[in-house]
């Protein structure tokens, strides 16, 4: 399997509860390398742009408000099959459906406040990484 990069976001519910280190340990224990990382506070406009693909969904407003409510940690994870591996480590979107031991099973509060985001495909990973990071910030 090829080495890939994926975009990960540690969401406000997790940064508020000081869970960044525990979540990063889950990534590293699974063999994912954090090759770029920064803590930022999104504006409503930035959150709206990032989640534009969900603009027609009923939860879009709530999602953007939540993502802009407190700092997030944006990061690039690298590893063999990193996109699928990260989604496995995160668990299902709704924590009620997430497998035991996954980040969302252990830490998420609800389907909205679900602690982490991860890219879902190679094309979206490339777009989402470029949304937050310049090439100069990706040193491997
Ligand atoms: P994420 O992987 O960041 O991608 C889109 C997000 O929308 C998703 O995680 C959830 O946090 C959020 N989401 C999905 N369904 C709902 C819902 N029914 N209510 C609120 N938020 C949702």
PDB file of C-alpha atoms and ligand atoms in Angstrom:
ATOM      1  CA  UNK A   1       0.000   0.000   0.000  1.00  0.00           C
ATOM      2  CA  UNK A   2       1.230   3.494  -0.857  1.00  0.00           C
ATOM      3  CA  UNK A   3       2.317   6.132   1.629  1.00  0.00           C
ATOM      4  CA  UNK A   4      -0.427   8.758   1.815  1.00  0.00           C
ATOM      5  CA  UNK A   5      -1.169  12.000   3.600  1.00  0.00           C
ATOM      6  CA  UNK A   6      -4.516  12.961   5.080  1.00  0.00           C
ATOM      7  CA  UNK A   7      -5.933  16.049   6.763  1.00  0.00           C
ATOM      8  CA  UNK A   8      -7.037  15.673  10.355  1.00  0.00           C
ATOM      9  CA  UNK A   9      -8.793  18.207  12.585  1.00  0.00           C
ATOM     10  CA  UNK A  10      -9.048  17.889  16.352  1.00  0.00           C
ATOM     11  CA  UNK A  11     -12.354  19.695  16.937  1.00  0.00           C
ATOM     12  CA  UNK A  12     -13.418  22.240  19.593  1.00  0.00           C
ATOM     13  CA  UNK A  13     -15.125  19.696  21.871  1.00  0.00           C
ATOM     14  CA  UNK A  14     -11.765  17.899  22.166  1.00  0.00           C
ATOM     15  CA  UNK A  15      -9.503  20.961  22.479  1.00  0.00           C
ATOM     16  CA  UNK A  16     -11.891  22.334  25.137  1.00  0.00           C
ATOM     17  CA  UNK A  17     -11.412  19.137  27.159  1.00  0.00           C
ATOM     18  CA  UNK A  18      -7.608  19.134  26.731  1.00  0.00           C
ATOM     19  CA  UNK A  19      -7.636  15.899  24.713  1.00  0.00           C
ATOM     20  CA  UNK A  20      -5.113  16.810  21.988  1.00  0.00           C
ATOM     21  CA  UNK A  21      -2.325  14.656  23.437  1.00  0.00           C
ATOM     22  CA  UNK A  22      -4.568  11.623  24.033  1.00  0.00           C
ATOM     23  CA  UNK A  23      -5.919  11.833  20.475  1.00  0.00           C
ATOM     24  CA  UNK A  24      -2.430  12.263  19.006  1.00  0.00           C
ATOM     25  CA  UNK A  25      -1.312   9.161  20.918  1.00  0.00           C
ATOM     26  CA  UNK A  26      -4.076   7.178  19.145  1.00  0.00           C
ATOM     27  CA  UNK A  27      -2.744   8.324  15.751  1.00  0.00           C
ATOM     28  CA  UNK A  28       0.872   7.546  16.638  1.00  0.00           C
ATOM     29  CA  UNK A  29       0.008   4.165  18.181  1.00  0.00           C
ATOM     30  CA  UNK A  30      -1.679   3.264  14.869  1.00  0.00           C
ATOM     31  CA  UNK A  31       1.492   4.094  12.932  1.00  0.00           C
ATOM     32  CA  UNK A  32       0.347   7.467  11.623  1.00  0.00           C
ATOM     33  CA  UNK A  33       3.041  10.172  11.683  1.00  0.00           C
ATOM     34  CA  UNK A  34       2.011  13.777  12.455  1.00  0.00           C
ATOM     35  CA  UNK A  35       4.073  15.580   9.810  1.00  0.00           C
ATOM     36  CA  UNK A  36       2.446  19.018  10.270  1.00  0.00           C
ATOM     37  CA  UNK A  37       0.310  20.493  13.032  1.00  0.00           C
ATOM     38  CA  UNK A  38      -1.013  23.858  14.180  1.00  0.00           C
ATOM     39  CA  UNK A  39      -3.602  25.155  16.627  1.00  0.00           C
ATOM     40  CA  UNK A  40      -5.821  27.827  15.092  1.00  0.00           C
ATOM     41  CA  UNK A  41      -9.184  29.500  15.673  1.00  0.00           C
ATOM     42  CA  UNK A  42     -11.419  29.348  12.599  1.00  0.00           C
ATOM     43  CA  UNK A  43     -13.698  32.238  11.662  1.00  0.00           C
ATOM     44  CA  UNK A  44     -17.287  31.418  10.655  1.00  0.00           C
ATOM     45  CA  UNK A  45     -16.293  32.250   7.084  1.00  0.00           C
ATOM     46  CA  UNK A  46     -13.332  29.823   7.129  1.00  0.00           C
ATOM     47  CA  UNK A  47     -15.430  27.055   8.717  1.00  0.00           C
ATOM     48  CA  UNK A  48     -18.145  27.656   6.117  1.00  0.00           C
ATOM     49  CA  UNK A  49     -15.665  27.428   3.280  1.00  0.00           C
ATOM     50  CA  UNK A  50     -14.026  24.269   4.607  1.00  0.00           C
ATOM     51  CA  UNK A  51     -17.409  22.520   4.964  1.00  0.00           C
ATOM     52  CA  UNK A  52     -18.915  24.032   1.777  1.00  0.00           C
ATOM     53  CA  UNK A  53     -19.693  20.529   0.488  1.00  0.00           C
ATOM     54  CA  UNK A  54     -22.269  20.235   3.313  1.00  0.00           C
ATOM     55  CA  UNK A  55     -23.853  23.663   2.661  1.00  0.00           C
ATOM     56  CA  UNK A  56     -27.254  22.186   1.749  1.00  0.00           C
ATOM     57  CA  UNK A  57     -27.432  19.955   4.837  1.00  0.00           C
ATOM     58  CA  UNK A  58     -29.752  20.966   7.693  1.00  0.00           C
ATOM     59  CA  UNK A  59     -26.866  20.811  10.184  1.00  0.00           C
ATOM     60  CA  UNK A  60     -24.532  23.101   8.185  1.00  0.00           C
ATOM     61  CA  UNK A  61     -25.086  26.252  10.287  1.00  0.00           C
ATOM     62  CA  UNK A  62     -24.691  24.350  13.535  1.00  0.00           C
ATOM     63  CA  UNK A  63     -21.554  22.611  12.205  1.00  0.00           C
ATOM     64  CA  UNK A  64     -19.902  25.910  11.207  1.00  0.00           C
ATOM     65  CA  UNK A  65     -20.801  27.600  14.511  1.00  0.00           C
ATOM     66  CA  UNK A  66     -19.346  24.686  16.423  1.00  0.00           C
ATOM     67  CA  UNK A  67     -16.120  24.597  14.386  1.00  0.00           C
ATOM     68  CA  UNK A  68     -15.647  28.351  14.956  1.00  0.00           C
ATOM     69  CA  UNK A  69     -16.529  28.185  18.675  1.00  0.00           C
ATOM     70  CA  UNK A  70     -13.037  27.399  20.043  1.00  0.00           C
ATOM     71  CA  UNK A  71      -9.550  26.495  18.771  1.00  0.00           C
ATOM     72  CA  UNK A  72      -8.997  23.463  16.575  1.00  0.00           C
ATOM     73  CA  UNK A  73      -5.767  21.580  15.868  1.00  0.00           C
ATOM     74  CA  UNK A  74      -5.259  20.996  12.144  1.00  0.00           C
ATOM     75  CA  UNK A  75      -2.723  18.385  11.193  1.00  0.00           C
ATOM     76  CA  UNK A  76      -1.363  16.292   8.359  1.00  0.00           C
ATOM     77  CA  UNK A  77      -1.030  12.576   9.094  1.00  0.00           C
ATOM     78  CA  UNK A  78       1.240  10.428   6.967  1.00  0.00           C
ATOM     79  CA  UNK A  79       1.545   6.665   6.635  1.00  0.00           C
ATOM     80  CA  UNK A  80       0.712   3.567   4.620  1.00  0.00           C
ATOM     81  CA  UNK A  81      -2.919   3.920   3.545  1.00  0.00           C
ATOM     82  CA  UNK A  82      -3.200   6.916   5.871  1.00  0.00           C
ATOM     83  CA  UNK A  83      -6.657   8.016   4.668  1.00  0.00           C
ATOM     84  CA  UNK A  84      -8.383   4.717   5.456  1.00  0.00           C
ATOM     85  CA  UNK A  85      -6.248   4.072   8.536  1.00  0.00           C
ATOM     86  CA  UNK A  86      -7.174   7.443  10.022  1.00  0.00           C
ATOM     87  CA  UNK A  87     -10.867   6.792   9.407  1.00  0.00           C
ATOM     88  CA  UNK A  88     -10.480   3.437  11.161  1.00  0.00           C
ATOM     89  CA  UNK A  89      -8.758   5.072  14.156  1.00  0.00           C
ATOM     90  CA  UNK A  90     -11.442   7.821  14.293  1.00  0.00           C
ATOM     91  CA  UNK A  91     -14.415   5.418  14.212  1.00  0.00           C
ATOM     92  CA  UNK A  92     -17.890   6.068  12.780  1.00  0.00           C
ATOM     93  CA  UNK A  93     -19.160   9.671  12.496  1.00  0.00           C
ATOM     94  CA  UNK A  94     -21.834   9.024  15.116  1.00  0.00           C
ATOM     95  CA  UNK A  95     -20.097   7.913  18.335  1.00  0.00           C
ATOM     96  CA  UNK A  96     -23.036   5.577  19.032  1.00  0.00           C
ATOM     97  CA  UNK A  97     -21.911   3.535  16.003  1.00  0.00           C
ATOM     98  CA  UNK A  98     -18.145   3.818  16.621  1.00  0.00           C
ATOM     99  CA  UNK A  99     -16.195   0.641  17.392  1.00  0.00           C
ATOM    100  CA  UNK A 100     -14.662   0.218  20.850  1.00  0.00           C
ATOM    101  CA  UNK A 101     -11.209   1.749  21.191  1.00  0.00           C
ATOM    102  CA  UNK A 102     -11.714   4.333  18.432  1.00  0.00           C
ATOM    103  CA  UNK A 103     -11.297   8.052  19.107  1.00  0.00           C
ATOM    104  CA  UNK A 104     -14.996   8.794  18.667  1.00  0.00           C
ATOM    105  CA  UNK A 105     -16.083   5.860  20.834  1.00  0.00           C
ATOM    106  CA  UNK A 106     -13.803   7.050  23.630  1.00  0.00           C
ATOM    107  CA  UNK A 107     -14.068  10.831  23.370  1.00  0.00           C
ATOM    108  CA  UNK A 108     -16.898  12.106  21.120  1.00  0.00           C
ATOM    109  CA  UNK A 109     -19.947  13.681  22.732  1.00  0.00           C
ATOM    110  CA  UNK A 110     -22.424  13.491  19.820  1.00  0.00           C
ATOM    111  CA  UNK A 111     -22.598  13.259  16.009  1.00  0.00           C
ATOM    112  CA  UNK A 112     -21.895  16.997  15.823  1.00  0.00           C
ATOM    113  CA  UNK A 113     -19.330  17.226  18.620  1.00  0.00           C
ATOM    114  CA  UNK A 114     -17.433  14.198  17.402  1.00  0.00           C
ATOM    115  CA  UNK A 115     -13.873  15.233  18.331  1.00  0.00           C
ATOM    116  CA  UNK A 116     -12.108  14.688  14.989  1.00  0.00           C
ATOM    117  CA  UNK A 117     -12.419  15.145  11.240  1.00  0.00           C
ATOM    118  CA  UNK A 118     -10.506  13.137   8.650  1.00  0.00           C
ATOM    119  CA  UNK A 119     -10.379  13.359   4.851  1.00  0.00           C
ATOM    120  CA  UNK A 120     -12.439  10.693   3.078  1.00  0.00           C
ATOM    121  CA  UNK A 121     -10.543  10.204  -0.231  1.00  0.00           C
ATOM    122  CA  UNK A 122      -7.230  11.105  -1.937  1.00  0.00           C
ATOM    123  CA  UNK A 123      -8.742  14.072  -3.837  1.00  0.00           C
ATOM    124  CA  UNK A 124     -10.359  15.571  -0.736  1.00  0.00           C
ATOM    125  CA  UNK A 125      -7.184  14.923   1.295  1.00  0.00           C
ATOM    126  CA  UNK A 126      -5.132  16.955  -1.211  1.00  0.00           C
ATOM    127  CA  UNK A 127      -7.712  19.781  -1.216  1.00  0.00           C
ATOM    128  CA  UNK A 128      -8.107  19.834   2.556  1.00  0.00           C
ATOM    129  CA  UNK A 129      -4.341  19.792   3.208  1.00  0.00           C
ATOM    130  CA  UNK A 130      -3.891  22.707   0.798  1.00  0.00           C
ATOM    131  CA  UNK A 131      -6.728  24.575   2.577  1.00  0.00           C
ATOM    132  CA  UNK A 132      -4.675  24.769   5.796  1.00  0.00           C
ATOM    133  CA  UNK A 133      -1.013  24.209   4.895  1.00  0.00           C
ATOM    134  CA  UNK A 134       1.464  25.601   2.383  1.00  0.00           C
ATOM    135  CA  UNK A 135       4.070  23.334   0.787  1.00  0.00           C
ATOM    136  CA  UNK A 136       6.731  24.982   2.982  1.00  0.00           C
ATOM    137  CA  UNK A 137       4.989  23.685   6.127  1.00  0.00           C
ATOM    138  CA  UNK A 138       5.111  20.060   4.962  1.00  0.00           C
ATOM    139  CA  UNK A 139       8.597  18.849   5.726  1.00  0.00           C
ATOM    140  CA  UNK A 140       7.796  15.153   6.217  1.00  0.00           C
TER     141      UNK A 140
HETATM  142  P1  LIG B   1     -16.895  15.450   9.782  1.00  0.00           P
HETATM  143  O1  LIG B   1     -16.130  14.218   9.485  1.00  0.00           O
HETATM  144  O2  LIG B   1     -16.137  16.615  10.283  1.00  0.00           O
HETATM  145  O3  LIG B   1     -17.699  15.901   8.452  1.00  0.00           O
HETATM  146  C1  LIG B   1     -18.904  16.612   8.493  1.00  0.00           C
HETATM  147  C2  LIG B   1     -19.444  16.735   9.873  1.00  0.00           C
HETATM  148  O4  LIG B   1     -20.792  17.056   9.950  1.00  0.00           O
HETATM  149  C3  LIG B   1     -19.344  15.414  10.578  1.00  0.00           C
HETATM  150  O5  LIG B   1     -18.003  15.106  10.855  1.00  0.00           O
HETATM  151  C4  LIG B   1     -20.228  15.641  11.780  1.00  0.00           C
HETATM  152  O6  LIG B   1     -19.531  16.205  12.868  1.00  0.00           O
HETATM  153  C5  LIG B   1     -21.215  16.649  11.243  1.00  0.00           C
HETATM  154  N1  LIG B   1     -22.532  16.034  11.173  1.00  0.00           N
HETATM  155  C6  LIG B   1     -22.883  14.988  10.443  1.00  0.00           C
HETATM  156  N2  LIG B   1     -24.201  14.689  10.669  1.00  0.00           N
HETATM  157  C7  LIG B   1     -24.636  15.597  11.569  1.00  0.00           C
HETATM  158  C8  LIG B   1     -25.877  15.817  12.206  1.00  0.00           C
HETATM  159  N3  LIG B   1     -26.938  15.042  11.951  1.00  0.00           N
HETATM  160  N4  LIG B   1     -25.967  16.832  13.093  1.00  0.00           N
HETATM  161  C9  LIG B   1     -24.894  17.625  13.348  1.00  0.00           C
HETATM  162  N5  LIG B   1     -23.676  17.461  12.766  1.00  0.00           N
HETATM  163  C10 LIG B   1     -23.562  16.446  11.893  1.00  0.00           C
END
